mmCIF file of C-alpha atoms in Angstrom:
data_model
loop_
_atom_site.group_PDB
_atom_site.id
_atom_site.type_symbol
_atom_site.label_atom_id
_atom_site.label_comp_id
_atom_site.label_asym_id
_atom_site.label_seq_id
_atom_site.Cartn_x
_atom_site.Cartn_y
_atom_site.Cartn_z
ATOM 1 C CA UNK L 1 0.000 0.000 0.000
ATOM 2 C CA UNK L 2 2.962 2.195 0.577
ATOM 3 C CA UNK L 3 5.328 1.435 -1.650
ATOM 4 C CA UNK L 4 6.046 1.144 -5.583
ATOM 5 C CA UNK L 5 5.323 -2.425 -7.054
ATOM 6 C CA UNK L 6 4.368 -4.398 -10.100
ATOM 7 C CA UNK L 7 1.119 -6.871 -10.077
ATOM 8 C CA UNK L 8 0.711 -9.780 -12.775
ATOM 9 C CA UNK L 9 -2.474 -9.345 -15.004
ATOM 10 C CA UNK L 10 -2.780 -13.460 -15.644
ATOM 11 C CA UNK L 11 -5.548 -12.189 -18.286
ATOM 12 C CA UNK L 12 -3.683 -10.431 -20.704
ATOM 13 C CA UNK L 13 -0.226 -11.832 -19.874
ATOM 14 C CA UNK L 14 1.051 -8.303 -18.495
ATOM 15 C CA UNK L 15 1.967 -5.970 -15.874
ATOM 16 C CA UNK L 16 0.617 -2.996 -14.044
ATOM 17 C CA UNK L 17 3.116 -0.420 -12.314
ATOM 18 C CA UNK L 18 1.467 0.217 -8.402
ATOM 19 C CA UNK L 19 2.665 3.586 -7.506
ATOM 20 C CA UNK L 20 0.578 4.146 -4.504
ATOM 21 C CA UNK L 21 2.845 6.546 -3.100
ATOM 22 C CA UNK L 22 2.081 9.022 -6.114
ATOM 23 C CA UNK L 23 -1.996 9.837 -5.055
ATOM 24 C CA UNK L 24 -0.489 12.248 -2.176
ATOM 25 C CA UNK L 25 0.880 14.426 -4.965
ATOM 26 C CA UNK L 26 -0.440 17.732 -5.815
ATOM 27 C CA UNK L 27 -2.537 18.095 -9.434
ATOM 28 C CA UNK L 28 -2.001 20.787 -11.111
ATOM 29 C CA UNK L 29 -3.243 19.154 -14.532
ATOM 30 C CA UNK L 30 -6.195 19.371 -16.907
ATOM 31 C CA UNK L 31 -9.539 19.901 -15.270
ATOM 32 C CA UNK L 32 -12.442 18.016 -16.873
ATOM 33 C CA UNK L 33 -15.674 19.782 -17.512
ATOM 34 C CA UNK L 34 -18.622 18.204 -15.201
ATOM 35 C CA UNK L 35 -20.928 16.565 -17.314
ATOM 36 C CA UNK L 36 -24.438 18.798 -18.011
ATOM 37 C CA UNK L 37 -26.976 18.065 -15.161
ATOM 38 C CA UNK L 38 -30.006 19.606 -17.394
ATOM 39 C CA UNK L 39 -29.797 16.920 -20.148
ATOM 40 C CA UNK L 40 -33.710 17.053 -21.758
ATOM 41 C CA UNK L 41 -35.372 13.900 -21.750
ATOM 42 C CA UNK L 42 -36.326 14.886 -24.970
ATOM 43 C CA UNK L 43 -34.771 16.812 -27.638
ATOM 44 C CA UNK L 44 -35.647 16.132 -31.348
ATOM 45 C CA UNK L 45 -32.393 17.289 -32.554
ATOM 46 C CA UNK L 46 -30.754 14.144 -30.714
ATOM 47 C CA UNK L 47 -30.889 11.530 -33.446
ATOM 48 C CA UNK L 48 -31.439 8.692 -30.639
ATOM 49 C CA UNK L 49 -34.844 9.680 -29.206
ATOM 50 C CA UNK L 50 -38.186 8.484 -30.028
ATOM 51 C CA UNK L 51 -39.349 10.233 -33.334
ATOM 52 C CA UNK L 52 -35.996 11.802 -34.335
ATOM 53 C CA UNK L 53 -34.533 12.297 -37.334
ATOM 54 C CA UNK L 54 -31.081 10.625 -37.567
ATOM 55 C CA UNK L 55 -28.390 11.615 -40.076
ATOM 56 C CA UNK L 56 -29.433 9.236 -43.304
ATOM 57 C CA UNK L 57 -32.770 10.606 -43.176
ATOM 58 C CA UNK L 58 -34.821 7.514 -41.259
ATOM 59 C CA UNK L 59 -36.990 8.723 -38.458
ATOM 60 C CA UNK L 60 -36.847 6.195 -35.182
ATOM 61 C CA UNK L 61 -40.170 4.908 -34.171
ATOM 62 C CA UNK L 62 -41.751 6.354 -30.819
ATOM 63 C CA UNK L 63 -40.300 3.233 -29.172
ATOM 64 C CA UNK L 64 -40.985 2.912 -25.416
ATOM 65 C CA UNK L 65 -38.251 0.264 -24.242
ATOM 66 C CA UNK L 66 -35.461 -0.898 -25.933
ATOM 67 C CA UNK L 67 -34.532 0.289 -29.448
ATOM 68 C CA UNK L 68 -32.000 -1.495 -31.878
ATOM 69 C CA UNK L 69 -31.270 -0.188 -35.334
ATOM 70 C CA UNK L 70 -28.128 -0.075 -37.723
ATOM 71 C CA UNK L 71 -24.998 2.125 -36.984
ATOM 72 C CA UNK L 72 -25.514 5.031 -39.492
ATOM 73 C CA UNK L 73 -21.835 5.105 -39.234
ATOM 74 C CA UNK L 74 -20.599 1.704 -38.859
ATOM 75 C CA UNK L 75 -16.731 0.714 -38.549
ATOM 76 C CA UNK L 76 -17.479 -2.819 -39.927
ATOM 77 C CA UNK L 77 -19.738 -3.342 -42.767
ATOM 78 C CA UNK L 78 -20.812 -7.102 -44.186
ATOM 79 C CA UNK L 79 -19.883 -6.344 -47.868
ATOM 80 C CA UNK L 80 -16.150 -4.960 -47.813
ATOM 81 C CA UNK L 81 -13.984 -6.368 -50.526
ATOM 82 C CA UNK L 82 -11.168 -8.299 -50.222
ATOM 83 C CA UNK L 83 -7.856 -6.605 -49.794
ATOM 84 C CA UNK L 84 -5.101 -7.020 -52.035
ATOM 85 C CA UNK L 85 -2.366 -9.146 -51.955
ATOM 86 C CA UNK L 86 0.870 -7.895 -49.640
ATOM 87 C CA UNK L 87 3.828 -8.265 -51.663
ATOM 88 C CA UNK L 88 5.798 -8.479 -47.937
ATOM 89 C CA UNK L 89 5.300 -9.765 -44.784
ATOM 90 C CA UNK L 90 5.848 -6.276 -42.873
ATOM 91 C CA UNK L 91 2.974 -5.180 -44.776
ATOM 92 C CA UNK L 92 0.303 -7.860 -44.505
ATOM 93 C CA UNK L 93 -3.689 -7.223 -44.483
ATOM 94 C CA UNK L 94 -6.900 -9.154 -43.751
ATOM 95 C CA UNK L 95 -10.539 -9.023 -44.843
ATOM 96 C CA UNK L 96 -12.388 -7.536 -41.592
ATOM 97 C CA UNK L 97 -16.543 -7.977 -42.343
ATOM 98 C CA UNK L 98 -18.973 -7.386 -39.731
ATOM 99 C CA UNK L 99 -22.164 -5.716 -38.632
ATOM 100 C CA UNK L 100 -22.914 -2.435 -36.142
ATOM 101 C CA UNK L 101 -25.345 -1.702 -33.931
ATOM 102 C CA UNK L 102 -26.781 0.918 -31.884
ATOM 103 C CA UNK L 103 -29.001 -0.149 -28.932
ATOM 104 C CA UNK L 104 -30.828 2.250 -26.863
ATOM 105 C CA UNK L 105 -31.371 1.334 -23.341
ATOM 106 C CA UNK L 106 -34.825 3.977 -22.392
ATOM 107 C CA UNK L 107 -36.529 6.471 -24.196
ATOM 108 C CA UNK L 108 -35.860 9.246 -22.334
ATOM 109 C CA UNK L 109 -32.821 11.371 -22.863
ATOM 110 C CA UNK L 110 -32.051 12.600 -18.680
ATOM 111 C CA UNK L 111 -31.671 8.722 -17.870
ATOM 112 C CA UNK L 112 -28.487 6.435 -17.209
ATOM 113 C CA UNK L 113 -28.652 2.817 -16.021
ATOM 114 C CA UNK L 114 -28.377 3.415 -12.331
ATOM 115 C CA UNK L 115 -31.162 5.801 -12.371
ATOM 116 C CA UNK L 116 -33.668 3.000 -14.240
ATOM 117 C CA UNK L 117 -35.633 0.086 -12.683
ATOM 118 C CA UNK L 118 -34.435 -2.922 -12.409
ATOM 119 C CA UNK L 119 -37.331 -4.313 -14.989
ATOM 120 C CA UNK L 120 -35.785 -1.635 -17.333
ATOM 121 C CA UNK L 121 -32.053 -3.073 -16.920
ATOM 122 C CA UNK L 122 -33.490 -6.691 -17.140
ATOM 123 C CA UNK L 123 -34.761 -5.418 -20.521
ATOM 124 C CA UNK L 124 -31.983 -4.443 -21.485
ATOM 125 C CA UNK L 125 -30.153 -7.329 -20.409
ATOM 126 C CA UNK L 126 -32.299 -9.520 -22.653
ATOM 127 C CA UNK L 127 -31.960 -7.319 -25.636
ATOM 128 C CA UNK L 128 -28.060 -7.654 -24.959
ATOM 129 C CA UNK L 129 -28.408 -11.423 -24.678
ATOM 130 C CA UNK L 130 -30.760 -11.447 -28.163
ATOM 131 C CA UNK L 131 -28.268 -9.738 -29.802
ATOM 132 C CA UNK L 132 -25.491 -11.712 -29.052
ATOM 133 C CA UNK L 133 -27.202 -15.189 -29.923
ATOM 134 C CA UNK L 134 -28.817 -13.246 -33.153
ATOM 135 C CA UNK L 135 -24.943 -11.822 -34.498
ATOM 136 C CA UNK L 136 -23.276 -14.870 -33.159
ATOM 137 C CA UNK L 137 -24.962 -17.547 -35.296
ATOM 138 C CA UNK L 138 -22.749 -16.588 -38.097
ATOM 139 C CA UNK L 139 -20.059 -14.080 -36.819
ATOM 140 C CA UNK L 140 -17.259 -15.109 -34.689
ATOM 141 C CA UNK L 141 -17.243 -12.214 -31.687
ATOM 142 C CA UNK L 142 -20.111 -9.888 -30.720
ATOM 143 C CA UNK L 143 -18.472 -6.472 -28.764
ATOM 144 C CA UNK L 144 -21.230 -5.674 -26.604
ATOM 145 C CA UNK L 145 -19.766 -2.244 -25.524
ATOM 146 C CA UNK L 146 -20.865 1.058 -23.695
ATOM 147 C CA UNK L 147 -18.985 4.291 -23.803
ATOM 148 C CA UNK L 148 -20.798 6.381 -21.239
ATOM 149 C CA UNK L 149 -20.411 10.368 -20.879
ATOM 150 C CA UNK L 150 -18.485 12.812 -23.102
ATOM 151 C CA UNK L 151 -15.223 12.138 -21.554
ATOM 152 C CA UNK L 152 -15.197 8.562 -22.960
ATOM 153 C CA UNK L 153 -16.126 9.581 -26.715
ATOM 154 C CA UNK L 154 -19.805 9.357 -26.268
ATOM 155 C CA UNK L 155 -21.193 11.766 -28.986
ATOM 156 C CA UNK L 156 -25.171 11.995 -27.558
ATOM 157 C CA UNK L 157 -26.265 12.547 -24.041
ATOM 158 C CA UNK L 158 -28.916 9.252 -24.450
ATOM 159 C CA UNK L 159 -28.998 6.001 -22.142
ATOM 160 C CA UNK L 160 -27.609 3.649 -25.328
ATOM 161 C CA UNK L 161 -24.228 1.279 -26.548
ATOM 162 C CA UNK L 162 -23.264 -0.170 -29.478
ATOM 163 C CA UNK L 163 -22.427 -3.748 -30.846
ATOM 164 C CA UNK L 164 -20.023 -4.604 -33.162
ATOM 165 C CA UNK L 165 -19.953 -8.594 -34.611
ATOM 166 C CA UNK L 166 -16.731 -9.186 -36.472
ATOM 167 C CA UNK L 167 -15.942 -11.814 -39.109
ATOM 168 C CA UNK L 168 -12.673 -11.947 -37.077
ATOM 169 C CA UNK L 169 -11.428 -12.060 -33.224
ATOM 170 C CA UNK L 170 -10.068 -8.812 -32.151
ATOM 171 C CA UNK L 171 -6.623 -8.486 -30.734
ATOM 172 C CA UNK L 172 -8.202 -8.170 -27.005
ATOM 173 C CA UNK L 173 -10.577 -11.606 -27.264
ATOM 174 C CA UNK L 174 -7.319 -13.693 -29.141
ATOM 175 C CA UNK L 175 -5.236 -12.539 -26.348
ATOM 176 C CA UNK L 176 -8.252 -13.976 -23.462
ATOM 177 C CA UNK L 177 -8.855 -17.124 -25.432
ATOM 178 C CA UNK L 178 -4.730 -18.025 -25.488
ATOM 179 C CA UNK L 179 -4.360 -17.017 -21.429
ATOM 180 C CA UNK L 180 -7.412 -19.070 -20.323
ATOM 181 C CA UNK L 181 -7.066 -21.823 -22.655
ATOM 182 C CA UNK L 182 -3.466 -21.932 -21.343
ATOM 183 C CA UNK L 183 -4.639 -21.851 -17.738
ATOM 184 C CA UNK L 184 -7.451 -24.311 -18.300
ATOM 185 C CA UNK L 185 -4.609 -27.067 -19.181
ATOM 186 C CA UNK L 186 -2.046 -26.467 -16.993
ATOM 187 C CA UNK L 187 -4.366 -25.838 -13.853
ATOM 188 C CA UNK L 188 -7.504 -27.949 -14.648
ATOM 189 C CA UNK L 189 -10.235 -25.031 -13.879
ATOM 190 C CA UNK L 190 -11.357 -21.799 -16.046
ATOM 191 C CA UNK L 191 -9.291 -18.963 -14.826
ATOM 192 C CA UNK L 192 -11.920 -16.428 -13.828
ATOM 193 C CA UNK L 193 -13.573 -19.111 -12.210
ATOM 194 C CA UNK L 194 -10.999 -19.919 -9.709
ATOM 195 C CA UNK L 195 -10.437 -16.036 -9.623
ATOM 196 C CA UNK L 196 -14.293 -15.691 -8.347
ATOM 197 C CA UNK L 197 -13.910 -18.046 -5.651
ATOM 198 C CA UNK L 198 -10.454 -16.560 -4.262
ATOM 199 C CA UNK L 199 -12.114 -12.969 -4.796
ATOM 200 C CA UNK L 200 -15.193 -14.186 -2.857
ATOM 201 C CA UNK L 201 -13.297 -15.799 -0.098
ATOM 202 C CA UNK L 202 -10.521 -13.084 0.325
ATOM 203 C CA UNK L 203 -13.006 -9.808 0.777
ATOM 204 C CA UNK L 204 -10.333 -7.518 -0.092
ATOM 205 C CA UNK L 205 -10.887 -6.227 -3.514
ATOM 206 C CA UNK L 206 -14.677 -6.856 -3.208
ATOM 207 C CA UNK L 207 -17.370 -4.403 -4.614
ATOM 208 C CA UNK L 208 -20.617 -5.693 -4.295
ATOM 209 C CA UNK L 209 -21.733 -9.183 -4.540
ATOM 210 C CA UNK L 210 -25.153 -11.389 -4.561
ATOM 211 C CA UNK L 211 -25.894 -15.421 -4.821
ATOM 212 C CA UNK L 212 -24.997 -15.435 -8.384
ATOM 213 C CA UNK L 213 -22.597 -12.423 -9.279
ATOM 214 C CA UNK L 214 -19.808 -10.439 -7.677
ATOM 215 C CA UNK L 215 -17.746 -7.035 -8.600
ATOM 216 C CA UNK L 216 -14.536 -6.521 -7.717
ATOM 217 C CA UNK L 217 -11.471 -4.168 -8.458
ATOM 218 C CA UNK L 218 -9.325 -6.867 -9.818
ATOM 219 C CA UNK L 219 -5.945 -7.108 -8.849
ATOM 220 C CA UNK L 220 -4.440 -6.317 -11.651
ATOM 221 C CA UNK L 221 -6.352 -3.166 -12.286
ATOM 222 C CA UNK L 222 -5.264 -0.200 -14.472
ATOM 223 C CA UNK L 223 -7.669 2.142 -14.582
ATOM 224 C CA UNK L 224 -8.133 4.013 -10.826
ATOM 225 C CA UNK L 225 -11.904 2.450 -10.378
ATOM 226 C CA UNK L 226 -11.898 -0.334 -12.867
ATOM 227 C CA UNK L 227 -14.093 -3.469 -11.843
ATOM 228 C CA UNK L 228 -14.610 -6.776 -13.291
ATOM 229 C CA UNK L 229 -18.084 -8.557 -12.461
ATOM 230 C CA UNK L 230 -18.305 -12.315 -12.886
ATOM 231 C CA UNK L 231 -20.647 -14.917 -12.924
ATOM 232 C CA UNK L 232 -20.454 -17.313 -9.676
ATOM 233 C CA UNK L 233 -21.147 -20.355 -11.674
ATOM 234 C CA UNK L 234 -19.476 -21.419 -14.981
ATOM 235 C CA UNK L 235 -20.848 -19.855 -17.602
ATOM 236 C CA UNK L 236 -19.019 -19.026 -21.313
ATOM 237 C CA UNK L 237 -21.809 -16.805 -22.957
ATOM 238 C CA UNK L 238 -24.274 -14.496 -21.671
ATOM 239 C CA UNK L 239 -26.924 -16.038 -23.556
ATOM 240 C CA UNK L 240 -26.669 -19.057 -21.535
ATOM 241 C CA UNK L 241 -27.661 -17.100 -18.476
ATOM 242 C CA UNK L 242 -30.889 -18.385 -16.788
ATOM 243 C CA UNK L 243 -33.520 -16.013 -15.849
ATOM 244 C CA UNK L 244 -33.018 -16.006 -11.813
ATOM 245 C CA UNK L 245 -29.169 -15.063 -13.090
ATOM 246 C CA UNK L 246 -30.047 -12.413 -15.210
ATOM 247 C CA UNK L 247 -32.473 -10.965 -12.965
ATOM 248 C CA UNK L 248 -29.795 -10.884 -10.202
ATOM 249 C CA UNK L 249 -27.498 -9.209 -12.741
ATOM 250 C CA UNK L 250 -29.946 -6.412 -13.151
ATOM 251 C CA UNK L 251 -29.859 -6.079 -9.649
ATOM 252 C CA UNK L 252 -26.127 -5.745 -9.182
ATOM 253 C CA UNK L 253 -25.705 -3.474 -12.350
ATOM 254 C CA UNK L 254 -27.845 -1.179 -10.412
ATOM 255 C CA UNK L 255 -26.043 -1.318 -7.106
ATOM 256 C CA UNK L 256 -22.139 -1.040 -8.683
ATOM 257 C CA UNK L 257 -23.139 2.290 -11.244
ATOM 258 C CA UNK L 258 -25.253 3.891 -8.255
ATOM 259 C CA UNK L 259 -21.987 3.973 -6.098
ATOM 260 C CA UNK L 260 -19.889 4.693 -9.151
ATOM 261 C CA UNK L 261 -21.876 7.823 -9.663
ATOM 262 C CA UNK L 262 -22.317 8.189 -5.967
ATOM 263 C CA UNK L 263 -18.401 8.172 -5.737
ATOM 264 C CA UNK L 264 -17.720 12.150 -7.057
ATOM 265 C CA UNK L 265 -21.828 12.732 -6.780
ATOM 266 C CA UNK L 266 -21.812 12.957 -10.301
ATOM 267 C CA UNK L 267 -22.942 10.726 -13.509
ATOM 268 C CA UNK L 268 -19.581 8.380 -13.768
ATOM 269 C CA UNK L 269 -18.292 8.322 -17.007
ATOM 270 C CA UNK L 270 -16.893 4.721 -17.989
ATOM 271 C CA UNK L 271 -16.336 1.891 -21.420
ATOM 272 C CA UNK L 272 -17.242 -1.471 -20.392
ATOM 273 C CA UNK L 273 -17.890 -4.289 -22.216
ATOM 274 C CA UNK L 274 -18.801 -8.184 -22.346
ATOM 275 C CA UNK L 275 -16.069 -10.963 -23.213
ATOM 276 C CA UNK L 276 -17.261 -14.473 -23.622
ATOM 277 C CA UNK L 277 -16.514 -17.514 -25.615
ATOM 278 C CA UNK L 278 -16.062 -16.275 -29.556
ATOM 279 C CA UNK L 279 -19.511 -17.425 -31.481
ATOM 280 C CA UNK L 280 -19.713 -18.290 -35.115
ATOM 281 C CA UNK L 281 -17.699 -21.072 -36.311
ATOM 282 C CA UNK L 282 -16.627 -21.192 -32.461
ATOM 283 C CA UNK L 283 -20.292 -22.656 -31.336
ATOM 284 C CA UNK L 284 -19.162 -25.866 -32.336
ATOM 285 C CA UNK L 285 -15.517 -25.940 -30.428
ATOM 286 C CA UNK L 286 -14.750 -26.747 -26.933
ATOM 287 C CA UNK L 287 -14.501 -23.083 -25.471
ATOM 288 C CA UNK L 288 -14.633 -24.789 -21.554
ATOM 289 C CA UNK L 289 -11.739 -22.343 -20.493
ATOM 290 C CA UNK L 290 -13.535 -19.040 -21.239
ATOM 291 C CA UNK L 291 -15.651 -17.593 -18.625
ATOM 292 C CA UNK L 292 -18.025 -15.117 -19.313
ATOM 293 C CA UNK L 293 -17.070 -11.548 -17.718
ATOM 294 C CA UNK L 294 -17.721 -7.471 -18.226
ATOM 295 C CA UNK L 295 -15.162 -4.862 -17.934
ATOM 296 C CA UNK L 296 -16.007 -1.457 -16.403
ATOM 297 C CA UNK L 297 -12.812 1.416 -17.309
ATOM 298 C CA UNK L 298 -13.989 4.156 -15.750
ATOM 299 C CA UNK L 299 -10.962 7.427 -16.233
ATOM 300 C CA UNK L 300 -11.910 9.579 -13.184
ATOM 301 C CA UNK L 301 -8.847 9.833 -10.239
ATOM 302 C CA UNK L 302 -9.157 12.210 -7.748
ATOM 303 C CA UNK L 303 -12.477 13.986 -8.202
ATOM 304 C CA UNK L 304 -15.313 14.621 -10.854
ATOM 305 C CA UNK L 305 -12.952 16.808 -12.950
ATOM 306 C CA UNK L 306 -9.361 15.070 -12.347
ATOM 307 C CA UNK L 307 -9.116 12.115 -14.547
ATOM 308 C CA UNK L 308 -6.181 9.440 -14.991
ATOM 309 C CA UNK L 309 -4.283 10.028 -18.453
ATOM 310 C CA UNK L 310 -3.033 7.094 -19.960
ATOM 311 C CA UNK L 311 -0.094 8.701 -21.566
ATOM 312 C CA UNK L 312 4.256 8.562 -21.050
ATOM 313 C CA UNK L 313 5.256 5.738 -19.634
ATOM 314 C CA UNK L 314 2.153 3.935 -19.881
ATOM 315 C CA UNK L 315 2.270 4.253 -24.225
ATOM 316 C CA UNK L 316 5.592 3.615 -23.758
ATOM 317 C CA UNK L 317 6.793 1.072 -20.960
ATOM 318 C CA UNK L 318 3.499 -0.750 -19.219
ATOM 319 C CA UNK L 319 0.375 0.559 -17.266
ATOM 320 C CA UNK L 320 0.938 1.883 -13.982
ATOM 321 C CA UNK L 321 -2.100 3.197 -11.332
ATOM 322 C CA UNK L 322 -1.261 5.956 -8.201
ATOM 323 C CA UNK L 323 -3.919 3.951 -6.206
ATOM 324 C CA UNK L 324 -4.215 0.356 -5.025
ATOM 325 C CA UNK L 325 -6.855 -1.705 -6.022
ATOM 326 C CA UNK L 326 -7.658 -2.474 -2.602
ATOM 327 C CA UNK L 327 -7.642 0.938 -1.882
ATOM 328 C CA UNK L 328 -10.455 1.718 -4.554
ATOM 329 C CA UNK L 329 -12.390 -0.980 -3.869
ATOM 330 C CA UNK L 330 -12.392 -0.422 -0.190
ATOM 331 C CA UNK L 331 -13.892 3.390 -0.907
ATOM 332 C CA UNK L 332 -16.216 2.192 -3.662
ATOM 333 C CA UNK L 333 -17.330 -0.967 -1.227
ATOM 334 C CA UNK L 334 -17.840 1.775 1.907
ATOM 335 C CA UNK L 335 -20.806 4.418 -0.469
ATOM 336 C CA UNK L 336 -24.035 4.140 -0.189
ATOM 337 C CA UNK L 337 -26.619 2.131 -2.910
ATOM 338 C CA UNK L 338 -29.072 4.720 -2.431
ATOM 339 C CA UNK L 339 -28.495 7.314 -5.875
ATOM 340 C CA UNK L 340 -27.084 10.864 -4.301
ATOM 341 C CA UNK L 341 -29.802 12.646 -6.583
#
């Protein structure tokens, strides 16, 4: 807790730089704008509400739950053509297909997760779990993602994320599959299973937990307030969930982003996203070692306005944090579940 140290990330094969001595210096760095409090809950200039006009000209149906429709914009497209031929290995290419999607979570614009039912997260939940089984009949890894709040890149103030299915595994999911296939066979259990049960039993880095999920800062953390939340029981997609289980991860949703935004009393910003076994051509493989898991990244450090920067030596050497992650989860574990609004 005191003094400088490295930490293993058995996940991604890396290390994290623990500076904990570093959070007593004084910031004299960029100051982050607090995000607007007087968001409208409706605004027909925002191309994701009910009714709106968005950029190619379709109008979104006065939809009062979930709402799924195509990326006007999307990174990955199912049509691309084939690149050419490299004439050297240094400069090698690959055909990259896929499909994007935009899923609104609510209707109205001045909502955020924590601040809707948990009926309205469970529907969500289900559209995420749709989704995934829908994209990953033919595609081999569905990015359920959220970026929430400006400071994370998200362009309209409205309770949505996106999904991307790829005709290919991204750099992040090839580098999960080798470390828990790897740790399957040498140790004989699923690596964020075991993790669970020595998270559960050691209290330490513990966030919130029920009878079928638990949050925790994970050990190897890089961002100041990162959390992973895992499934109790072995489970490699989140379409396998069972009803009690995705009731219960409505429930615990709630309680971890109502004392994220309870943390600086303001609306947390934060990308997260789902990892589970890769789909497609994949449904018919033995994915056993993957275990089914979100990421939350949240950036904010000290305060709502005093983010961490991943720049320096973290581009250039490895990741390093001025705060344990027992430290963080200790003060996240300690606020209240009751919203501060």
């Amino acid at each position: 807790a005191e003094h400088q140290h490295v930490r293993y990330n058995p996940l991604r094969d890396d290390w994290v730089l623990v500076s904990a001595h570093r959070v007593k210096r004084p910031w004299q760095g960029q100051l982050e704008k607090p995000p607007p409090e007087d968001v409208p809950r409706w605004d027909p200039k925002n191309p994701l509400c009910p009714g709106a006009t968005r950029a190619n000209g379709e109008v979104n149906p006065n939809y009062e739950g979930t709402f799924v429709f195509p990326n006007d914009f999307p990174a990955l497209q199912p049509d691309a053509p084939e690149p050419d031929d490299s004439d050297h290995p240094l400069f090698r290419a690959a055909p990259a297909r896929g499909v994007c999607k935009v899923m609104c979570f609510h209707p109205w614009s001045d909502l955020t997760l924590p601040l809707m039912s948990l009926p309205e997260i469970r529907a969500v939940i289900d559209a995420w779990a749709e989704l995934a089984t829908e994209l990953g009949a033919s595609y081999p890894w569905v990015q359920i993602f959220e970026n929430k709040g400006a400071m994370m890149g998200c362009s309209n103030p409205h309770p949505h994320c996106q999904v991307w299915a790829s005709s290919f595994l991204p750099n992040e999911a090839c580098l999960e599959d080798r470390t828990q296939r790897q740790h399957l066979s040498q140790h004989g259990v699923p690596m964020l299973l075991e993790y669970a049960e020595q998270e559960a039993c050691r209290k330490e880095r513990l966030v919130v937990e029920n009878a079928d999920w638990l949050v925790v800062v994970p050990y190897w953390a890089t961002w100041p307030y990162q959390t992973l939340l895992l499934p109790r029981r072995h489970v490699c997609r989140l379409q396998d969930l069972s009803d009690s289980e995705k009731d219960s991860l409505a429930s615990i949703m709630q309680r971890l982003l109502i004392k994220y935004d309870n943390l600086f009393e303001v609306s947390f910003p934060y990308s997260m996203g789902w990892h589970g076994a890769p789909t497609g051509p994949y449904l018919e493989e033995d994915c056993r070692h993957w275990q089914l898991h979100a990421h939350y990244y949240p950036p904010l450090l000290r305060s709502a306005t005093v983010r961490k920067f991943m720049v320096g030596y973290e581009m250039l050497a490895q990741a390093q944090r001025d705060l344990t992650p027992e430290q963080a989860a200790e003060r996240l574990r300690s606020l209240p579940e009751v919203h501060y609004k």
